[in-house]
mmCIF file of C-alpha atoms in Angstrom:
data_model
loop_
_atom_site.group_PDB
_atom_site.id
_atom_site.type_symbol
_atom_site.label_atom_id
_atom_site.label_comp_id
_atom_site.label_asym_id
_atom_site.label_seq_id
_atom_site.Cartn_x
_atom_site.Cartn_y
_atom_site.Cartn_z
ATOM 1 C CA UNK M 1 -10.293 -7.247 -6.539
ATOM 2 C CA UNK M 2 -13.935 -5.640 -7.776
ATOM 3 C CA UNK M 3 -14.720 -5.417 -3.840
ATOM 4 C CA UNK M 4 -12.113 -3.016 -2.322
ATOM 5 C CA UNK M 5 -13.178 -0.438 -0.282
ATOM 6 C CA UNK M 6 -13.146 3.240 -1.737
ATOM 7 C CA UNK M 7 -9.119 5.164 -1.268
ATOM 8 C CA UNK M 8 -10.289 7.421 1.487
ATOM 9 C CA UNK M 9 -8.710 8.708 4.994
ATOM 10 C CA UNK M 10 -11.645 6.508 6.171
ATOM 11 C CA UNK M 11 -9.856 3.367 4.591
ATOM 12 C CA UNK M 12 -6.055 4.453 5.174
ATOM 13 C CA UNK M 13 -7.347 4.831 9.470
ATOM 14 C CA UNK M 14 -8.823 0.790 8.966
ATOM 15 C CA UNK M 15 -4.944 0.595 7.669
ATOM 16 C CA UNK M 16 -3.288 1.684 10.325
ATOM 17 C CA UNK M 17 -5.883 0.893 13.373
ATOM 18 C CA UNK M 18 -5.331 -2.561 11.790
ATOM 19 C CA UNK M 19 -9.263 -3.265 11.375
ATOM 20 C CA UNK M 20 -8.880 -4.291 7.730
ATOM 21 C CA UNK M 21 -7.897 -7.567 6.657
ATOM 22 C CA UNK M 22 -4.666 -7.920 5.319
ATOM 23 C CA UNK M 23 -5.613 -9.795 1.953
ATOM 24 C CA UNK M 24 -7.869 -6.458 1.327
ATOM 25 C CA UNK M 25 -4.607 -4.021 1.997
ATOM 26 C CA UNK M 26 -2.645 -5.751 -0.253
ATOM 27 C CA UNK M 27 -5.344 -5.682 -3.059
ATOM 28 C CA UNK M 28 -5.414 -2.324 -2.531
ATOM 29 C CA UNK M 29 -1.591 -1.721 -3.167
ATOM 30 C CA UNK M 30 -1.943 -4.073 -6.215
ATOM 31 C CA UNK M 31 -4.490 -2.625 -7.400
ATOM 32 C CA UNK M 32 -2.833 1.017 -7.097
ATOM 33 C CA UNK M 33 0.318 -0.050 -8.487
ATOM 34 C CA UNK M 34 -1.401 -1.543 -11.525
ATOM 35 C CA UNK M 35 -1.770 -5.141 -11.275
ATOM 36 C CA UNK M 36 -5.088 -6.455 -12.313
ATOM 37 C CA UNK M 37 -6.096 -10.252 -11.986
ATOM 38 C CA UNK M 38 -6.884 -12.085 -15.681
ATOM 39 C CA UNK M 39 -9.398 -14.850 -13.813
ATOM 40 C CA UNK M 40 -9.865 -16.053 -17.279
ATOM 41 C CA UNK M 41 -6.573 -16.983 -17.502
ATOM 42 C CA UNK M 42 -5.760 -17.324 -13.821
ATOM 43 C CA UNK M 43 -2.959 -15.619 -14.213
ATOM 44 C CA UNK M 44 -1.908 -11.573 -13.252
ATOM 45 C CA UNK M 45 -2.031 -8.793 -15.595
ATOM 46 C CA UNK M 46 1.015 -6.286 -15.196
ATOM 47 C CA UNK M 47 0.709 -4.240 -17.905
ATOM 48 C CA UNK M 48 -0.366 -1.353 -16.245
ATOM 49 C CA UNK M 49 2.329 -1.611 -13.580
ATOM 50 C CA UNK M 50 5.742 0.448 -13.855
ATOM 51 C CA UNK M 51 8.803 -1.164 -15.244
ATOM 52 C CA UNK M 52 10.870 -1.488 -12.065
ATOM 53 C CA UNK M 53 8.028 -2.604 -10.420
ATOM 54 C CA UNK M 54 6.909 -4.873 -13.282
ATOM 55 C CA UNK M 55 10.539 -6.280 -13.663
ATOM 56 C CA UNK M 56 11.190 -7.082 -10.063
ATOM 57 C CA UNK M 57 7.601 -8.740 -9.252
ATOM 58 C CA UNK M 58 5.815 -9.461 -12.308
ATOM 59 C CA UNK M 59 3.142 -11.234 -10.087
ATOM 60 C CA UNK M 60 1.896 -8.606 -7.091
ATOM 61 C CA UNK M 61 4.166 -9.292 -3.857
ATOM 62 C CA UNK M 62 3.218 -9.873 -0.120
ATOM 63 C CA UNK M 63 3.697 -6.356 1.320
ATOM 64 C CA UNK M 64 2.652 -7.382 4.769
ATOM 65 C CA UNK M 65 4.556 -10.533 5.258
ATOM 66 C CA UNK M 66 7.690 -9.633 3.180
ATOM 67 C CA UNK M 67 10.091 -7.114 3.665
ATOM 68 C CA UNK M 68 11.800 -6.175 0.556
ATOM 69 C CA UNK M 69 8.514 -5.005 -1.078
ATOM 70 C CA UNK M 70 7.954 -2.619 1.102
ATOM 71 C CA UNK M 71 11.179 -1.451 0.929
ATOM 72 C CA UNK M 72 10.491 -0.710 -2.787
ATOM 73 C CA UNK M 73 7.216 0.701 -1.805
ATOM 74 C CA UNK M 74 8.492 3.521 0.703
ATOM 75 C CA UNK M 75 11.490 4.699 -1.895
ATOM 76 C CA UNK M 76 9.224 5.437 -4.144
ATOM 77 C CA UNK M 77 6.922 7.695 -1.797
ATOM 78 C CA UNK M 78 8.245 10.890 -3.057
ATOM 79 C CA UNK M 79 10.349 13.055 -0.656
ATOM 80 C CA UNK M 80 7.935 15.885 0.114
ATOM 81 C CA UNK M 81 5.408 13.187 0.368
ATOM 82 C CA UNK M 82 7.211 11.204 3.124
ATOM 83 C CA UNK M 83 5.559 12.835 5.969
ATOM 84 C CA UNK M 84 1.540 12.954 4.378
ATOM 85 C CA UNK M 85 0.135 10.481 7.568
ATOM 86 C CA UNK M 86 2.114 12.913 10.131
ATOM 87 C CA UNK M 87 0.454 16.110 8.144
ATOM 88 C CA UNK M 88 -2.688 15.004 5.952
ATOM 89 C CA UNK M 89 -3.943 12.681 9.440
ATOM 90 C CA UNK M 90 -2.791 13.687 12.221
ATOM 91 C CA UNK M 91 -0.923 10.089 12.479
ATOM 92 C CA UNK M 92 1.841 9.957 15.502
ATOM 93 C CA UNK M 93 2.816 6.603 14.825
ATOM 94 C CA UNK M 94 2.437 3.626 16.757
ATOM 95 C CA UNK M 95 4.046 3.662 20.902
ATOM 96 C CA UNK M 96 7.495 1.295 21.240
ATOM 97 C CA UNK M 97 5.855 -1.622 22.308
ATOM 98 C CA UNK M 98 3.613 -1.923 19.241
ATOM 99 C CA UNK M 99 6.576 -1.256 16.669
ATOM 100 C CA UNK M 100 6.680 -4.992 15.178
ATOM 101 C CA UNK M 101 7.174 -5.485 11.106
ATOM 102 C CA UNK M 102 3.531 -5.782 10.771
ATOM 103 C CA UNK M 103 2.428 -2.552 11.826
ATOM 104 C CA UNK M 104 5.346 -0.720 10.615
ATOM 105 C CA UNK M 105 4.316 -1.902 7.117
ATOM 106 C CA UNK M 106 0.745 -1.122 7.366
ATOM 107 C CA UNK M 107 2.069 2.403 7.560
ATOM 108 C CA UNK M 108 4.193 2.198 5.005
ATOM 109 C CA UNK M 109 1.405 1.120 2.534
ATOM 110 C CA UNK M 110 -1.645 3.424 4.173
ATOM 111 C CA UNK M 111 1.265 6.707 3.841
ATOM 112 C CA UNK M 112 2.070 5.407 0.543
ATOM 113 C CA UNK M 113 -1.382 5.121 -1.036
ATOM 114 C CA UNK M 114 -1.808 8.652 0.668
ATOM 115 C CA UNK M 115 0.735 9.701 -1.537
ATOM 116 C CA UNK M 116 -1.058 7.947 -4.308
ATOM 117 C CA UNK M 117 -4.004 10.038 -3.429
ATOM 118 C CA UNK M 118 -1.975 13.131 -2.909
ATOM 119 C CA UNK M 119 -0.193 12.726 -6.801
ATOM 120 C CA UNK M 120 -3.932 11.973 -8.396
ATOM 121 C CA UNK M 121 -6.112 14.705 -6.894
ATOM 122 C CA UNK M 122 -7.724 12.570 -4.561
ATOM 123 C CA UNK M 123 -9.152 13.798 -1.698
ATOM 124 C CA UNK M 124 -8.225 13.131 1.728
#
């Protein structure tokens, strides 16, 4: 996970216009979240990573391809921070044909690591 591209709006776009892989938007959610990969040991590190999150998936989870992840992932966007992609980007949301899980989860993780960025001080 030492090659993920910087947390900008730059990045969070790539998210949503779907032009990053999805291997590279999860890493970026694990990574965020805490969980760091022990290659000597082949194993994942969660020490970093909340209890609730830690308890529930002690390895990092699938956001793309599984549901109840991102579930988790947009209750814990706080309230006020629910509508950054609308606000922060300018981000309509995607038109009714192109609403399929996939998508709909991208957002989910690009408005929650703008939130991230948002609770840290990071610019976007």
């Amino acid at each position: 996970m030492s090659n993920l591209p910087p947390l900008t709006t730059e990045t969070l776009w790539a998210i949503l216009h779907d032009t990053l892989d999805d291997a590279t938007v999860n890493q970026l959610v694990w990574h965020y979240l805490g969980y760091r990969r022990d290659d000597a040991g082949d194993r994942w590190d969660a020490t970093a990573v909340a209890p609730d999150w830690k308890e529930t998936y002690p390895e990092p989870p699938d956001f793309i391809e599984n549901r109840p992840p991102t579930v988790k992932l947009t209750r814990s966007i706080p309230a006020e921070n629910k509508q950054l992609l609308k606000d922060k980007l300018g981000f309509q949301g995607y038109k009714v044909n192109e609403l399929v899980p996939r998508k709909t989860r991208r957002a989910t993780i690009a408005n929650w690591l703008l939130s991230y960025m948002h609770q840290t001080g990071i610019d976007a």
